[in-house]
XYZ file of C-alpha atoms in Angstrom:
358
model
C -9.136 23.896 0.234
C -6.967 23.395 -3.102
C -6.869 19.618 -4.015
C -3.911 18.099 -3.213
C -1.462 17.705 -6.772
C -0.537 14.297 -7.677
C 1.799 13.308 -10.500
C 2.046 9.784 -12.223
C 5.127 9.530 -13.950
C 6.772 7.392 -16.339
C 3.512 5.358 -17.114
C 3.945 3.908 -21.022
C 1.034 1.924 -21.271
C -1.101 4.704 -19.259
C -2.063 1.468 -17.343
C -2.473 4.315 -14.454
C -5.048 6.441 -15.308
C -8.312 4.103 -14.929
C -6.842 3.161 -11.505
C -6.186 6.819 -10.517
C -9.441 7.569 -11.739
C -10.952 6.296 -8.752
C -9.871 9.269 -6.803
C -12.085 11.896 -5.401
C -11.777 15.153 -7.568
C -12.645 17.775 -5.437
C -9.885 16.303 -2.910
C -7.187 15.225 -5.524
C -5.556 16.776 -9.018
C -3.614 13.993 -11.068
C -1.583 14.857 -13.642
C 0.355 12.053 -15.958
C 3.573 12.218 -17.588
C 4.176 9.519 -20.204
C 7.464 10.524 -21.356
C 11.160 10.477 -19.288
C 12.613 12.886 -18.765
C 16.827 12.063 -18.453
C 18.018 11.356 -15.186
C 18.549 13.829 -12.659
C 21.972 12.203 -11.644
C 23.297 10.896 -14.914
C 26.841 11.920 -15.649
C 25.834 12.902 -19.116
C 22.472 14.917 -18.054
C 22.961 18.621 -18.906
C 22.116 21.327 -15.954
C 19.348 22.554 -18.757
C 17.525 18.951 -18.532
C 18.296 18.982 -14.775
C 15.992 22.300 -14.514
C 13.899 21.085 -16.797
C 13.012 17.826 -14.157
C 12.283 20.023 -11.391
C 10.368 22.339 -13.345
C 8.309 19.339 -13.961
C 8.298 17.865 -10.331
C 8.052 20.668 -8.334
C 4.753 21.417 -7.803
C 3.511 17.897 -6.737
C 2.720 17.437 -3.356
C 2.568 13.362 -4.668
C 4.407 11.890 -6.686
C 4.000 8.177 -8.112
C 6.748 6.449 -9.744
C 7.860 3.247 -11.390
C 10.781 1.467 -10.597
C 13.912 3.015 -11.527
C 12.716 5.035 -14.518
C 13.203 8.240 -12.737
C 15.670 8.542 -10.108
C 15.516 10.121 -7.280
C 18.866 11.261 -5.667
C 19.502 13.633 -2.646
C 20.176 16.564 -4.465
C 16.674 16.455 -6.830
C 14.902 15.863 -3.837
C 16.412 18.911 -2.213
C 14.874 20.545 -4.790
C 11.274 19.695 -4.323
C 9.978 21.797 -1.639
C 6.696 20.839 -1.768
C 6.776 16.961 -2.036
C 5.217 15.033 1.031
C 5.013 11.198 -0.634
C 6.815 9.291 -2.846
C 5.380 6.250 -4.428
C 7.244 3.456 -6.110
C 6.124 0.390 -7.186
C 7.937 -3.375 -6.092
C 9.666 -3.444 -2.511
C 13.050 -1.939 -3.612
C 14.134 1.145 -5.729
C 17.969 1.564 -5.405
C 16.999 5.224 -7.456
C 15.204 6.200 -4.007
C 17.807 7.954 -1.845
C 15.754 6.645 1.489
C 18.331 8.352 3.899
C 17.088 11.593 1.924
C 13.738 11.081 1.634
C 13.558 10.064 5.704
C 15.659 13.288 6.702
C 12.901 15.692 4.993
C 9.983 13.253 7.053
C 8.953 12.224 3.562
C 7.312 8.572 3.387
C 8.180 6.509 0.652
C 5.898 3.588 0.073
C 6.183 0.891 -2.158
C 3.908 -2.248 -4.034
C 3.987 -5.846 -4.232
C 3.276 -8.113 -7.601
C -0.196 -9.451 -6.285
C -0.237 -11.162 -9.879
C 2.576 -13.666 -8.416
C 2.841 -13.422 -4.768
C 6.119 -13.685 -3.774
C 8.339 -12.859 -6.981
C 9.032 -9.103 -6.641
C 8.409 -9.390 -10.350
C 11.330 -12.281 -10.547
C 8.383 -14.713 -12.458
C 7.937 -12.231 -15.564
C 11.358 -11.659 -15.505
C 12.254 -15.186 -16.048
C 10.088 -15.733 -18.922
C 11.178 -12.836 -20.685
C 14.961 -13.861 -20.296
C 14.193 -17.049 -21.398
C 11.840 -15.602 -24.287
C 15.290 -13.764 -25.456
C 17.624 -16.647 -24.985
C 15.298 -18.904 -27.115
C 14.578 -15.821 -29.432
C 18.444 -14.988 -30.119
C 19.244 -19.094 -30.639
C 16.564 -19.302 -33.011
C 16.791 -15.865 -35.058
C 13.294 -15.355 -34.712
C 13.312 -11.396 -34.624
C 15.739 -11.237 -38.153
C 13.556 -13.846 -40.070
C 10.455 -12.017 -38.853
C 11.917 -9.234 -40.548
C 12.969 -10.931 -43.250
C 9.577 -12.743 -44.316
C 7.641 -9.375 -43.743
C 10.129 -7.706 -46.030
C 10.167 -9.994 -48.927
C 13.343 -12.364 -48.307
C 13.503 -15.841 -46.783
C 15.842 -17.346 -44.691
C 18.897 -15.362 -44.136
C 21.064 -17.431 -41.217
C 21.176 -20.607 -39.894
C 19.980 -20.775 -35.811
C 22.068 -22.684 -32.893
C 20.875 -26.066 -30.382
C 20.692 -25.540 -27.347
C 20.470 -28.640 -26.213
C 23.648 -30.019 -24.847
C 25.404 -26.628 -24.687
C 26.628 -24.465 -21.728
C 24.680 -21.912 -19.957
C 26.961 -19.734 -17.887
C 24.786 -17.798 -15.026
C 26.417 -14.588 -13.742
C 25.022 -14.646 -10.532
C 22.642 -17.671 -8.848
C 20.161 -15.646 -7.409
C 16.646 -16.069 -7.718
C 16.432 -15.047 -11.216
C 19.552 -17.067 -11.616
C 18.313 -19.949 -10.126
C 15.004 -19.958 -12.151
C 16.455 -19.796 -15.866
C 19.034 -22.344 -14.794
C 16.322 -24.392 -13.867
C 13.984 -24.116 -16.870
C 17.568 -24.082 -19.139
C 18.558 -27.273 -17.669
C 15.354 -29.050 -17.267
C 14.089 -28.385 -20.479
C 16.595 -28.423 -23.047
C 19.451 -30.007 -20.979
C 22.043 -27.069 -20.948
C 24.649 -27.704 -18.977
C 25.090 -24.989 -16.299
C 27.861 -23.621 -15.089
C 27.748 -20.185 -12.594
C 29.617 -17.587 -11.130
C 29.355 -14.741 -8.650
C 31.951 -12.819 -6.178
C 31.135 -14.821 -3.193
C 29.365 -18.110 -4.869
C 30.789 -21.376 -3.684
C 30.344 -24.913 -4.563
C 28.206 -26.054 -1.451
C 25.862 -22.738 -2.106
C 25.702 -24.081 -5.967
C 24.549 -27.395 -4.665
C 21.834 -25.929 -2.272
C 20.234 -24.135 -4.768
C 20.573 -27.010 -7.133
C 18.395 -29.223 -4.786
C 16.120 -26.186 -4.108
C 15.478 -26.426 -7.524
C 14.667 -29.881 -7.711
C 17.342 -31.318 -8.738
C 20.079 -33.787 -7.909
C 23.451 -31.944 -6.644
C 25.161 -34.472 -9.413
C 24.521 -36.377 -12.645
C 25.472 -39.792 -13.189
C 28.446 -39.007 -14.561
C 29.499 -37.256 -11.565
C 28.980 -33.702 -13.328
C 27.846 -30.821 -11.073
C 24.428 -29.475 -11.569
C 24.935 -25.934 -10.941
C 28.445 -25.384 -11.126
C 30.412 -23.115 -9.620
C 33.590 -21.685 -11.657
C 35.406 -18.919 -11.782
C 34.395 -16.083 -14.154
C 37.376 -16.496 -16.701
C 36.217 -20.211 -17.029
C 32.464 -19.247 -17.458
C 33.252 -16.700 -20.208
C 36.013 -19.098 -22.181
C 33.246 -21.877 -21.977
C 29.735 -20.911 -22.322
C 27.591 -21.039 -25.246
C 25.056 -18.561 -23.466
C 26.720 -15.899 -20.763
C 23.270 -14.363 -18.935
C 23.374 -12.000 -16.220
C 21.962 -12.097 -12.695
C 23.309 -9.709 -10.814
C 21.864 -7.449 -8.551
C 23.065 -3.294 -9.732
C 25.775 -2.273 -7.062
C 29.325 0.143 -6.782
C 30.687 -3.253 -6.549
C 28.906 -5.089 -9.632
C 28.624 -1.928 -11.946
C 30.960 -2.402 -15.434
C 31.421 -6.416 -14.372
C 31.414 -7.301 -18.419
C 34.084 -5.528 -19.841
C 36.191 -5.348 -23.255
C 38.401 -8.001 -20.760
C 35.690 -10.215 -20.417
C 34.045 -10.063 -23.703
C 37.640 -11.047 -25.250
C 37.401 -14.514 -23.383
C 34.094 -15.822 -25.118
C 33.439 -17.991 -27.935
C 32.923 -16.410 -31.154
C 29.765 -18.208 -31.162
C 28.573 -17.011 -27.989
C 25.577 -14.944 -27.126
C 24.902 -11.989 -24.114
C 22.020 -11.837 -21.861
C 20.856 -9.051 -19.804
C 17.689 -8.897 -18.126
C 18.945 -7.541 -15.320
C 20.377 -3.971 -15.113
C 22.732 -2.166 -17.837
C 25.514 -0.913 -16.274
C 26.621 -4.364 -15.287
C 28.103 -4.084 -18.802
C 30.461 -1.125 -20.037
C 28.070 0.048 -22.635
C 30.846 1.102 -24.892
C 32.770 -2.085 -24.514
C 29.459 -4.475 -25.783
C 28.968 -1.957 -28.458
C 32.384 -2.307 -30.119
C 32.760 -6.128 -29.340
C 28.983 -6.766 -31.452
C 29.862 -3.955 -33.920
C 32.886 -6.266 -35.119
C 31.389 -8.847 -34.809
C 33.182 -10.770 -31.697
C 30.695 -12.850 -30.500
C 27.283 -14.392 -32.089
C 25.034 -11.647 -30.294
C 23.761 -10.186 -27.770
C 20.045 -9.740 -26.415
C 19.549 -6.910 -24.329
C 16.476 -5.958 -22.208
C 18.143 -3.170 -20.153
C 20.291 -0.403 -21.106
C 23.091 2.312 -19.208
C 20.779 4.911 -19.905
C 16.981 4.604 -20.611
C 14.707 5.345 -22.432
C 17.571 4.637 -25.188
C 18.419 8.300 -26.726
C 17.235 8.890 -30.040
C 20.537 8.768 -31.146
C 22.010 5.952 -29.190
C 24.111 3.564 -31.442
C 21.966 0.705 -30.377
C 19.330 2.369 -32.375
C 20.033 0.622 -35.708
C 18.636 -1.824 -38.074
C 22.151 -2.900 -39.337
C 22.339 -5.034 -36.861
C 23.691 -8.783 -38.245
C 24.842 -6.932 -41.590
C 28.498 -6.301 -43.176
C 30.127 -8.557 -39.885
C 28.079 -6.630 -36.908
C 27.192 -9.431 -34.516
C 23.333 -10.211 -34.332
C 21.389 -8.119 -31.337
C 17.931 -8.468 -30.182
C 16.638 -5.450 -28.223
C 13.443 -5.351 -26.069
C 12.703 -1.624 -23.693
C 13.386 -3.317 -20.737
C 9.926 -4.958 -20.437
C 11.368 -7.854 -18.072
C 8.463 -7.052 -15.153
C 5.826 -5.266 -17.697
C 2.830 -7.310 -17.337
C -0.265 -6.088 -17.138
C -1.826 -7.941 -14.263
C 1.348 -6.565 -12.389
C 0.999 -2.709 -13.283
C -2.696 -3.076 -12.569
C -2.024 -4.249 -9.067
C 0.794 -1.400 -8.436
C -1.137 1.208 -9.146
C -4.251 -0.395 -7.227
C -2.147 -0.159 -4.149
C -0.833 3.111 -5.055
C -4.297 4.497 -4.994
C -4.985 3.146 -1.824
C -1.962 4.361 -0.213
C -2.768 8.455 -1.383
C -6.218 7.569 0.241
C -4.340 6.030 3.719
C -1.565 9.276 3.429
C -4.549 11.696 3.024
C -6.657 10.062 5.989
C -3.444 10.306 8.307
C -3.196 5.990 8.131
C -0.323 4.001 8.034
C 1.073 3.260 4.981
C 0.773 -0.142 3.301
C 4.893 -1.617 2.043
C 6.617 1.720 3.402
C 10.225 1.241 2.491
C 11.639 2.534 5.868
């Protein structure tokens, strides 16, 4: 009997492979891609790099992913006649057609973070927006640069204490940079989201520890509408969760409305910005900067226009980019693909699957 094919894709780190490892060889083949491949569903994939995906995919029987590097869309999976289960890792991949996946009898299992119970990855998340904020505030990436390159200091940084953090979105993630915002450097924070109210605002505020108001009477969290958070916040930071209904909710509109002196956040997803939009607006330099974690289209192209060093030169605005390493921890990885492993083991033995997503 062949062994059954198994491909690991997307891994960077190649965090996988030890983990994988473990596998009987007789019984299993693993193959690892490092590099990917552009997006089977992407508006500006070409039928060529389309082909070029399948090619790739098709002859896995298994196929272990990581969350939302490579989508998977009805009409790639249509193309895969020999896949029989899909592996993700967290509890949710909105680049998992499920309805698809269920209709050919293919399971789809997920992981949990077992490094922070609970999270879904929202713990590393936090620290990295909050890493950026701080980061961005305090020009630490352009005087890094600067010292290892022979100059000195080249621009002055900004307080945060005292100043406004507008949250777009009060989510979890929302929720848990407010709190470290306000609690340790005394931002002011101010929030907005479609359906967010003032009594939700205050809930969260006391889940977080806090008192609903100050002694001056002055909300905790709170809630405004989206023109007022834009006109008045030193730092605008993103929480939403990727939808039809959130996609493009930062446009040229709502870049227009904030201070000169403001900076952009986004940990969250990238095309809750119109990519275009934030590059012009930080190319003439309309706001202080932007610090960016996640991108409309990654891996970034080669020749993407966020791919520059003049960044912060000749009036651009300043911009601080990380590959969207928000949830890359290694502890966290290392569990994933743990319970990856064990699930090919539980598929191949006919067992239920451990965090099946439907």
């Amino acid at each position: 009997m062949a062994p059954i094919k198994i491909a690991v894709l997307d891994d960077y780190q190649e965090i996988s492979k030890p983990k994988f490892a473990a596998l009987d060889t007789e019984k299993f083949q693993v193959s690892f891609f490092k590099d990917t491949l552009p997006p089977y569903n992407h508006a500006k994939t070409t039928q060529d790099d389309k082909d070029k995906l399948v090619q790739r995919l098709e002859p896995f029987e298994v196929i272990a992913t990581m969350r939302e590097r490579t989508p998977f869309p009805r009409d790639l999976i249509a193309r895969l006649p020999n896949l029989k289960l899909l592996l993700t890792t967290g509890t949710r991949n909105l680049a998992l057609d499920l309805p698809a996946f269920k209709e050919r009898g293919i399971p789809v299992a997920g992981a949990v973070d077992k490094a922070h119970p609970g999270s879904v990855g929202s713990v590393s998340t936090t620290e990295h927006c909050v890493a950026m904020i701080l980061a961005a505030a305090r020009n630490i990436a352009q005087d890094d640069h600067s010292i290892k390159t022979g100059g000195w200091q080249i621009a002055s940084a900004i307080s945060l204490s005292g100043k406004t953090l507008g949250l777009v979105g009060l989510g979890r993630l929302g929720v848990a940079v407010g709190k470290i915002m306000h609690a340790a450097f005394g931002m002011r924070v101010v929030a907005w989201s479609p359906n967010l109210t003032q009594e939700t605002a205050d809930e969260k505020a006391q889940a977080a520890g806090f008192s609903v108001e100050n002694s001056q009477g002055e909300k905790t969290f709170k809630a405004v509408t989206k023109e007022e958070l834009l006109k008045t916040a030193d730092i605008v930071s993103l929480h939403l969760v990727l939808s039809d209904r959130s996609r493009g909710s930062i446009s040229a509109k709502d870049l227009s409305l904030m201070k000169r002196s403001a900076i952009l956040i986004n940990t969250s997803r990238g095309p809750l910005v119109v990519d275009e939009d934030l590059l012009d607006a930080l190319e003439k330099g309309n706001i202080r900067g932007a610090a960016l974690d996640v991108f409309e289209l990654e891996p970034l192209p080669l020749d993407s226009r966020w791919r520059t060093t003049k960044w912060g030169q000749d009036g651009r605005s300043q911009v601080l980019l990380t590959p969207h390493m928000g949830y890359v921890e290694q502890s966290t990885l290392e569990g994933w693909y743990e319970q990856q492993v064990e699930n090919v083991e539980r598929w191949a033995k006919g067992e239920p699957l451990v965090q099946s997503l439907y």
